[in-house]
Amino acid sequence: MGMNRSENMRRIRSKNTAPEMAVRRLAHGLGYRYRLHRKDIPGKPDLVFPGRRKVIFIHGCFWHQHPGCREGRPPKSNAAYWLPKLERNIERDKAALAQLAAARWEVLVIWECETKNHEATRQALLDFLGPPHLAGKGQ
Ligand SMILES: [Zn+2]
């Protein structure tokens, strides 16, 4: 809201975005420990829980084209520029998910718009990761 596309893009493409920080704070508050952006794991997931063999992506709704989301629609103007770019992102995401599945990583994708609901995000983390206290070493 009140943001033009280029400001929006800059926000979404950078690391340590507000949605990412919100999820990190929630996960940390629940007692989970994680690694960030591990380059040796397909798709460089935002949060990695090595001991649980689980990863979380926090996807910007525009950049990753969140299905059914009002922010997840390609822009009408400059479509020749945006469509191939966005399609490449979607392909890249799909490839990463396939590689992660093949390597037996469990994946949770949290969309930017979902992170605004902290209670739902908190519950999603608990459901996906299981009880924090069962973590043990190197979770
Ligand atoms: Zn969304």
Tab-separated table of C-alpha atoms and ligand atoms in Angstrom:
chain	number	residue	atom	x	y	z
A	1	MET	CA	0.000	0.000	0.000
A	2	GLY	CA	1.331	3.374	-1.005
A	3	MET	CA	4.334	1.622	-2.424
A	4	ASN	CA	5.281	1.670	-6.049
A	5	ARG	CA	6.503	-1.405	-7.829
A	6	SER	CA	10.213	-0.646	-7.704
A	7	GLU	CA	10.142	-0.011	-3.961
A	8	ASN	CA	8.156	-3.186	-3.547
A	9	MET	CA	10.633	-5.174	-5.638
A	10	ARG	CA	13.597	-3.894	-3.749
A	11	ARG	CA	12.016	-4.911	-0.500
A	12	ILE	CA	11.141	-8.380	-1.730
A	13	ARG	CA	14.446	-9.192	-3.376
A	14	SER	CA	16.669	-8.253	-0.489
A	15	LYS	CA	17.633	-10.640	2.258
A	16	ASN	CA	16.453	-10.194	5.824
A	17	THR	CA	13.105	-8.828	4.743
A	18	ALA	CA	10.456	-7.935	7.310
A	19	PRO	CA	8.502	-11.196	6.689
A	20	GLU	CA	11.706	-13.198	7.061
A	21	MET	CA	12.637	-11.414	10.266
A	22	ALA	CA	9.131	-11.987	11.659
A	23	VAL	CA	9.410	-15.743	11.074
A	24	ARG	CA	12.922	-15.853	12.503
A	25	ARG	CA	11.790	-14.027	15.647
A	26	LEU	CA	8.852	-16.397	16.097
A	27	ALA	CA	10.972	-19.518	15.539
A	28	HIS	CA	13.636	-18.271	17.916
A	29	GLY	CA	11.026	-17.326	20.521
A	30	LEU	CA	9.639	-20.862	20.388
A	31	GLY	CA	13.095	-22.233	21.163
A	32	TYR	CA	14.097	-23.501	17.719
A	33	ARG	CA	17.625	-23.001	16.513
A	34	TYR	CA	18.402	-22.748	12.841
A	35	ARG	CA	20.916	-21.805	10.184
A	36	LEU	CA	20.317	-19.111	7.603
A	37	HIS	CA	20.602	-19.249	3.806
A	38	ARG	CA	22.806	-22.322	3.596
A	39	LYS	CA	24.281	-22.264	0.128
A	40	ASP	CA	24.957	-26.011	0.095
A	41	ILE	CA	21.224	-26.798	0.243
A	42	PRO	CA	19.044	-26.555	-2.902
A	43	GLY	CA	17.273	-23.209	-3.190
A	44	LYS	CA	19.299	-21.669	-0.339
A	45	PRO	CA	16.419	-21.961	2.142
A	46	ASP	CA	15.846	-19.001	4.444
A	47	LEU	CA	15.834	-21.159	7.566
A	48	VAL	CA	17.510	-24.565	7.879
A	49	PHE	CA	17.006	-27.015	10.742
A	50	PRO	CA	19.745	-29.567	9.994
A	51	GLY	CA	18.994	-32.046	12.808
A	52	ARG	CA	15.337	-32.226	11.827
A	53	ARG	CA	16.203	-32.238	8.149
A	54	LYS	CA	13.671	-29.497	7.558
A	55	VAL	CA	13.849	-26.178	5.776
A	56	ILE	CA	11.614	-23.136	5.542
A	57	PHE	CA	11.283	-20.656	2.714
A	58	ILE	CA	9.686	-17.283	3.270
A	59	HIS	CA	8.456	-16.293	-0.167
A	60	GLY	CA	7.587	-12.797	-1.287
A	61	CYS	CA	4.106	-12.979	-2.816
A	62	PHE	CA	4.963	-10.993	-5.923
A	63	TRP	CA	8.422	-12.323	-6.621
A	64	HIS	CA	7.381	-15.967	-6.202
A	65	GLN	CA	3.844	-15.426	-7.582
A	66	HIS	CA	1.738	-16.638	-4.675
A	67	PRO	CA	-1.217	-18.497	-6.271
A	68	GLY	CA	-4.574	-16.927	-5.507
A	69	CYS	CA	-3.008	-13.966	-3.699
A	70	ARG	CA	-3.714	-10.417	-4.816
A	71	GLU	CA	0.011	-9.655	-4.619
A	72	GLY	CA	0.828	-12.770	-6.634
A	73	ARG	CA	-0.308	-11.519	-10.014
A	74	PRO	CA	2.096	-10.468	-12.717
A	75	PRO	CA	1.941	-6.738	-13.462
A	76	LYS	CA	-0.084	-5.780	-16.527
A	77	SER	CA	2.337	-3.110	-17.599
A	78	ASN	CA	5.720	-4.158	-18.927
A	79	ALA	CA	4.598	-7.794	-19.122
A	80	ALA	CA	7.302	-8.662	-21.660
A	81	TYR	CA	9.846	-7.767	-19.030
A	82	TRP	CA	8.158	-9.278	-15.990
A	83	LEU	CA	6.604	-12.509	-17.253
A	84	PRO	CA	9.815	-14.341	-18.222
A	85	LYS	CA	11.462	-13.145	-15.024
A	86	LEU	CA	8.624	-14.357	-12.830
A	87	GLU	CA	8.293	-17.611	-14.734
A	88	ARG	CA	11.992	-18.253	-14.209
A	89	ASN	CA	11.518	-17.752	-10.486
A	90	ILE	CA	8.652	-20.217	-10.406
A	91	GLU	CA	10.709	-22.775	-12.345
A	92	ARG	CA	13.626	-22.246	-9.992
A	93	ASP	CA	11.366	-22.751	-6.975
A	94	LYS	CA	9.961	-25.964	-8.462
A	95	ALA	CA	13.439	-27.292	-9.201
A	96	ALA	CA	14.579	-26.530	-5.658
A	97	LEU	CA	11.552	-28.308	-4.180
A	98	ALA	CA	12.213	-31.380	-6.351
A	99	GLN	CA	15.886	-31.446	-5.345
A	100	LEU	CA	15.009	-31.049	-1.684
A	101	ALA	CA	12.453	-33.866	-1.867
A	102	ALA	CA	14.997	-36.112	-3.589
A	103	ALA	CA	17.477	-35.391	-0.796
A	104	ARG	CA	14.747	-36.088	1.779
A	105	TRP	CA	14.440	-32.595	3.174
A	106	GLU	CA	11.001	-31.601	4.404
A	107	VAL	CA	9.945	-28.177	3.229
A	108	LEU	CA	7.578	-25.505	4.504
A	109	VAL	CA	6.848	-22.464	2.372
A	110	ILE	CA	5.517	-19.486	4.283
A	111	TRP	CA	4.156	-16.695	2.116
A	112	GLU	CA	4.818	-13.074	2.886
A	113	CYS	CA	1.096	-12.308	3.318
A	114	GLU	CA	0.759	-15.155	5.844
A	115	THR	CA	3.489	-13.765	8.089
A	116	LYS	CA	1.223	-10.846	9.010
A	117	ASN	CA	-0.769	-13.280	11.136
A	118	HIS	CA	1.744	-14.072	13.863
A	119	GLU	CA	-0.469	-16.567	15.694
A	120	ALA	CA	-1.093	-18.599	12.529
A	121	THR	CA	2.607	-18.478	11.645
A	122	ARG	CA	3.542	-19.581	15.141
A	123	GLN	CA	1.157	-22.527	14.857
A	124	ALA	CA	2.473	-23.412	11.385
A	125	LEU	CA	6.015	-23.531	12.790
A	126	LEU	CA	4.958	-25.812	15.642
A	127	ASP	CA	3.004	-28.096	13.296
A	128	PHE	CA	5.867	-28.352	10.835
A	129	LEU	CA	8.808	-28.573	13.214
A	130	GLY	CA	7.323	-30.481	16.140
A	131	PRO	CA	7.990	-29.754	19.791
A	132	PRO	CA	11.008	-27.460	20.274
A	133	HIS	CA	12.212	-29.322	23.375
A	134	LEU	CA	12.686	-32.587	21.465
A	135	ALA	CA	15.288	-30.918	19.337
A	136	GLY	CA	18.510	-32.062	20.911
A	137	LYS	CA	21.831	-31.089	19.496
A	138	GLY	CA	22.416	-29.397	16.200
A	139	GLN	CA	18.740	-29.063	15.380
B	1	ZN	ZN	0.358	-13.879	-0.676
